[in-house]
Short mmCIF file of C-alpha atoms in Angstrom, two decimals:
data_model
loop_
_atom_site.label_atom_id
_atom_site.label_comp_id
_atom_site.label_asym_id
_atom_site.label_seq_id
_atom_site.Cartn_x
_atom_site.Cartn_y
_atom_site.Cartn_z
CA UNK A 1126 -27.35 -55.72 22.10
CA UNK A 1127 -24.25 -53.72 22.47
CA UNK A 1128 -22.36 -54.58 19.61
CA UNK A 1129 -23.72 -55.20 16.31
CA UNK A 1130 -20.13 -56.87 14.49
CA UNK A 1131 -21.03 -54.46 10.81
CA UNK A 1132 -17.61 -52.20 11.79
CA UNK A 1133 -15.17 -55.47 12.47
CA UNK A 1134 -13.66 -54.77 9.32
CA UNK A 1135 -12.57 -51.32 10.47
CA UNK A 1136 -15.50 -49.02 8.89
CA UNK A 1137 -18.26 -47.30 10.36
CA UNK A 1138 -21.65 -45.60 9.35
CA UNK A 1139 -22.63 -42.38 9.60
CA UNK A 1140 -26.39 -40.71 10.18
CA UNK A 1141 -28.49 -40.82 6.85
CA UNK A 1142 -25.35 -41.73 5.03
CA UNK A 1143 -25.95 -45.16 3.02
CA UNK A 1144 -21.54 -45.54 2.16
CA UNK A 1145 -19.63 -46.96 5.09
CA UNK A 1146 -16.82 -44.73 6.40
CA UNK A 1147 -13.32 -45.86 7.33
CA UNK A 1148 -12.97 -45.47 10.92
CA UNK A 1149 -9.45 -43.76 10.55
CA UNK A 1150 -11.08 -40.82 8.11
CA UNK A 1151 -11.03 -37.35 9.43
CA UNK A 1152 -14.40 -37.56 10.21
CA UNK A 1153 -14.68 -40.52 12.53
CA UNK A 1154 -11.27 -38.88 14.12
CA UNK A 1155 -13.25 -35.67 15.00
CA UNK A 1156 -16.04 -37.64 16.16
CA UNK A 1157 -14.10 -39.66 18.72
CA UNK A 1158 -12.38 -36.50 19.65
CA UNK A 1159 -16.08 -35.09 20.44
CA UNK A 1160 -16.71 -37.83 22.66
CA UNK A 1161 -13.59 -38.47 24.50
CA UNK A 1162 -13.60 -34.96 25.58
CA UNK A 1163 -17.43 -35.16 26.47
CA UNK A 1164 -16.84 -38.40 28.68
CA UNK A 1165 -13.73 -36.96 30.17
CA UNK A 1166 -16.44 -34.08 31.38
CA UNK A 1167 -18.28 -37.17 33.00
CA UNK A 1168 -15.54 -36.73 35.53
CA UNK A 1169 -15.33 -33.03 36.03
CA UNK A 1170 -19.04 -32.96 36.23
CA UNK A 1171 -18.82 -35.84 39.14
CA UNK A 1172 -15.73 -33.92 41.04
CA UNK A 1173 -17.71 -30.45 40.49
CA UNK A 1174 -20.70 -31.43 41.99
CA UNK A 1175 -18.46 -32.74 45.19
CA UNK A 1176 -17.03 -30.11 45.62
CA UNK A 1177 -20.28 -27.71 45.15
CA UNK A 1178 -18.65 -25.10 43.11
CA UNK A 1179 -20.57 -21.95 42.21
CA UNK A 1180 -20.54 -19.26 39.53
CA UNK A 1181 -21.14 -15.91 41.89
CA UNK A 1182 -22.23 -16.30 45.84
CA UNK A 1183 -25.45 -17.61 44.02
CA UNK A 1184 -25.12 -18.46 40.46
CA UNK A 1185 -25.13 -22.15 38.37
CA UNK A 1186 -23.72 -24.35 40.20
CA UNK A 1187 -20.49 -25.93 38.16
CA UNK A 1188 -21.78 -29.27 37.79
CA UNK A 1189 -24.71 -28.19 35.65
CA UNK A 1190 -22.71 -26.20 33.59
CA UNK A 1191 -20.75 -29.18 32.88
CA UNK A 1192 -23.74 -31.21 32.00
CA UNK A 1193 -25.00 -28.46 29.55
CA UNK A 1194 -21.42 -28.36 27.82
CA UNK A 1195 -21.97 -31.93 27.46
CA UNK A 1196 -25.49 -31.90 25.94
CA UNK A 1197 -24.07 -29.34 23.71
CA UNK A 1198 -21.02 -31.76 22.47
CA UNK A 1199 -23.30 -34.31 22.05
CA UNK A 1200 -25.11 -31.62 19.40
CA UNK A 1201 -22.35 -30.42 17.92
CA UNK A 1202 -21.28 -34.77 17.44
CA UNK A 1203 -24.55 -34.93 16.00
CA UNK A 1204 -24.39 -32.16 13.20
CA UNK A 1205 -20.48 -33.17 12.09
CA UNK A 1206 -22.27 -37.09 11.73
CA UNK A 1207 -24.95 -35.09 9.27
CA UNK A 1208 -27.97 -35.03 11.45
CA UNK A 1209 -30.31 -31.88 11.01
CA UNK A 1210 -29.15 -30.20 14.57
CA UNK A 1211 -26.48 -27.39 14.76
CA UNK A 1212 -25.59 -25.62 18.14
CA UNK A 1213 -27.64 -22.19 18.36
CA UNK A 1214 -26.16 -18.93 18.71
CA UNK A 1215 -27.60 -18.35 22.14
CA UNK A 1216 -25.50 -21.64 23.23
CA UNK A 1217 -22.28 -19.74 22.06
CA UNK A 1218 -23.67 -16.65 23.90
CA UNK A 1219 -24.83 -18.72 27.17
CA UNK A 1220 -21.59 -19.85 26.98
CA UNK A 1221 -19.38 -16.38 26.48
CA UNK A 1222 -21.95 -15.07 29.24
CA UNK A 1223 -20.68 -18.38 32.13
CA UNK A 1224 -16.95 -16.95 31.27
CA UNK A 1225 -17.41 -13.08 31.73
CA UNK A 1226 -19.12 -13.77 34.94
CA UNK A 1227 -16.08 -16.17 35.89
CA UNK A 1228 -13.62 -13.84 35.32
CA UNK A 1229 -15.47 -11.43 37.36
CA UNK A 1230 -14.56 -13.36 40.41
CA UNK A 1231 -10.84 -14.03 39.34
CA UNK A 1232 -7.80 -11.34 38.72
CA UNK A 1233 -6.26 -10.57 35.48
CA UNK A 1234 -4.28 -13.03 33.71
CA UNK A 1235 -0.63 -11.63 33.61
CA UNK A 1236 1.05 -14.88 32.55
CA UNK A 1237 0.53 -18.55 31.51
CA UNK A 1238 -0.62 -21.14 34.73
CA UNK A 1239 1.37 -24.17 35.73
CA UNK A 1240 -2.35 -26.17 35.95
CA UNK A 1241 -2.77 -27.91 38.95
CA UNK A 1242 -3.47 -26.34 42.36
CA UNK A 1243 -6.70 -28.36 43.26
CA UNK A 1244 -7.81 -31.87 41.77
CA UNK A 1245 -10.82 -29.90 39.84
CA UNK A 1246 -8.59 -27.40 38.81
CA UNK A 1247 -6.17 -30.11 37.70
CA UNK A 1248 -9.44 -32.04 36.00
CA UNK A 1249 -10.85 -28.61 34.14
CA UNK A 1250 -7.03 -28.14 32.73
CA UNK A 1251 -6.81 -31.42 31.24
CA UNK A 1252 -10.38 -31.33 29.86
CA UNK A 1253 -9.23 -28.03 28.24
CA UNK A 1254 -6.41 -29.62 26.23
CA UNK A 1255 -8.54 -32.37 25.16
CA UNK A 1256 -11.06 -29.66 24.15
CA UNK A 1257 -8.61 -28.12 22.06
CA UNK A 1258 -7.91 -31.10 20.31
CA UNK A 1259 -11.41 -32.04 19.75
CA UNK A 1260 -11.39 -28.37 18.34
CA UNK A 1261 -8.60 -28.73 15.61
CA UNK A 1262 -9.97 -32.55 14.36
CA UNK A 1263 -13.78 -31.00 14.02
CA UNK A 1264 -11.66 -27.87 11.97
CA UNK A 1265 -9.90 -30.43 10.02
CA UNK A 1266 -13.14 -32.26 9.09
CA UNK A 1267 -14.07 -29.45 7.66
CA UNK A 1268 -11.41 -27.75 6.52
CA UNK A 1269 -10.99 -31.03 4.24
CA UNK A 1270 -14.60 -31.10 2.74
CA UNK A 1271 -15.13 -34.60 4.77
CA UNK A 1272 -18.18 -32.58 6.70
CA UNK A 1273 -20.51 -29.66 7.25
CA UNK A 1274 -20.77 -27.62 10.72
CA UNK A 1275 -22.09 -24.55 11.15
CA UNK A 1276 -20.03 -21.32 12.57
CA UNK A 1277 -21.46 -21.30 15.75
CA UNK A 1278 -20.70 -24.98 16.08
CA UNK A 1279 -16.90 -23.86 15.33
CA UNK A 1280 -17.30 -20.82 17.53
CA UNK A 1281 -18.80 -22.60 20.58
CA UNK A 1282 -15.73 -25.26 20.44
CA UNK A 1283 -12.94 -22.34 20.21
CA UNK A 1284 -14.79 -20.96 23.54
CA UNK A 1285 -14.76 -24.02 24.89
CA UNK A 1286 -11.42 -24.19 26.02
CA UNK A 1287 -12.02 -21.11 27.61
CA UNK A 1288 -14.50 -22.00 29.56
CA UNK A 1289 -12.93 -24.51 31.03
CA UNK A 1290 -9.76 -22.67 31.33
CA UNK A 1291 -12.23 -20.28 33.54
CA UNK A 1292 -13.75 -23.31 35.51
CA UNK A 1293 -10.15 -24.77 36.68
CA UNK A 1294 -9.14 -21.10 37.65
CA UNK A 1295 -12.75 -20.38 39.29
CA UNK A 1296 -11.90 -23.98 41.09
CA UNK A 1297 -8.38 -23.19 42.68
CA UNK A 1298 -10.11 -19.40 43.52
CA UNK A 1299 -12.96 -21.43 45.51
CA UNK A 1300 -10.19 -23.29 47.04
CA UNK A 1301 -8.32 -20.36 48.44
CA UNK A 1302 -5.27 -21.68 46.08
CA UNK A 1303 -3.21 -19.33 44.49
CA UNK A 1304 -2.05 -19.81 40.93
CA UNK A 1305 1.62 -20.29 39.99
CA UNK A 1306 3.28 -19.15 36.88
CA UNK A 1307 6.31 -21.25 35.32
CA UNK A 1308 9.68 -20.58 35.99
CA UNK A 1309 11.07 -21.28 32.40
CA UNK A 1310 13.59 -23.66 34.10
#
């Protein structure tokens, strides 16, 4: 059954917890963050694997590193609802090991990136910003005492962004599209 009716009143439960929590509370927020950035990765992961993207001439191929982000959100959702899982330090250093070989392929940032350039690139961008987001509600959970994460759980979300920030760059790169900075207009 997909629906069991025990939140209709606006409260939720979470693991091993035997109180209800209000589906508005800080936690639940962070939660929902957690998952609407890992389903918006449903759709990079889809466009990635189109478009056959690689890290290096023979390295992952994009797609999987999107699904691997995304079994490591579903971890990291897992440990803020109290389950006994954290994300591992060699996660966070997987993941700081995808962006240095990135930005071996790209050229020095010298100034901020209008995003666009190709639909992928456009896709990684906006997955970025709802990364960061997801980022500040899991810091405010527990920031506020409302739940328990571990610091490479923390870590892994502040690199996050910067992976994908890599993977839209990487994507126009592949593309043969040059980047654009603002104009300040």
């Amino acid at each position: 059954m997909l629906y069991t009716g025990k939140g209709d009143k606006g409260d939720t439960k979470l693991f091993g917890c035997a109180n209800r929590i209000s589906k508005a509370s800080v936690v639940a927020e962070a939660l929902g963050a957690l998952d609407e950035i890992n389903s918006f990765l449903g759709i990079c992961k889809i466009k990635a694997a189109g478009a056959e993207i690689r890290i290096g001439k023979k390295g992952a191929k994009v797609s999987d590193v999107v699904r691997h982000i995304q079994d490591t959100l579903f971890t990291a959702q897992a440990e803020l609802a109290g389950a006994p899982k954290s994300v591992k330090k060699s996660v966070l250093t997987k993941a700081e090991k995808a962006i240095a070989e990135i930005e071996k392929e790209l050229p020095p940032i010298k100034s901020f990136f209008v995003s666009g350039g190709t639909e992928l690139a456009a896709t990684f961008d906006t997955a970025r910003a709802i990364s960061r987001r997801a980022e500040r509600r899991v810091v405010e959970a527990t920031e506020s005492g409302e739940a328990k994460v571990g610091k490479n759980t923390i870590a892994y979300l502040n690199r996050l962004s910067s992976l994908l920030y890599a993977l839209a760059r990487l994507a126009n790169k592949k593309s043969g599209i040059k980047e654009e900075p603002p104009s300040y207009a």
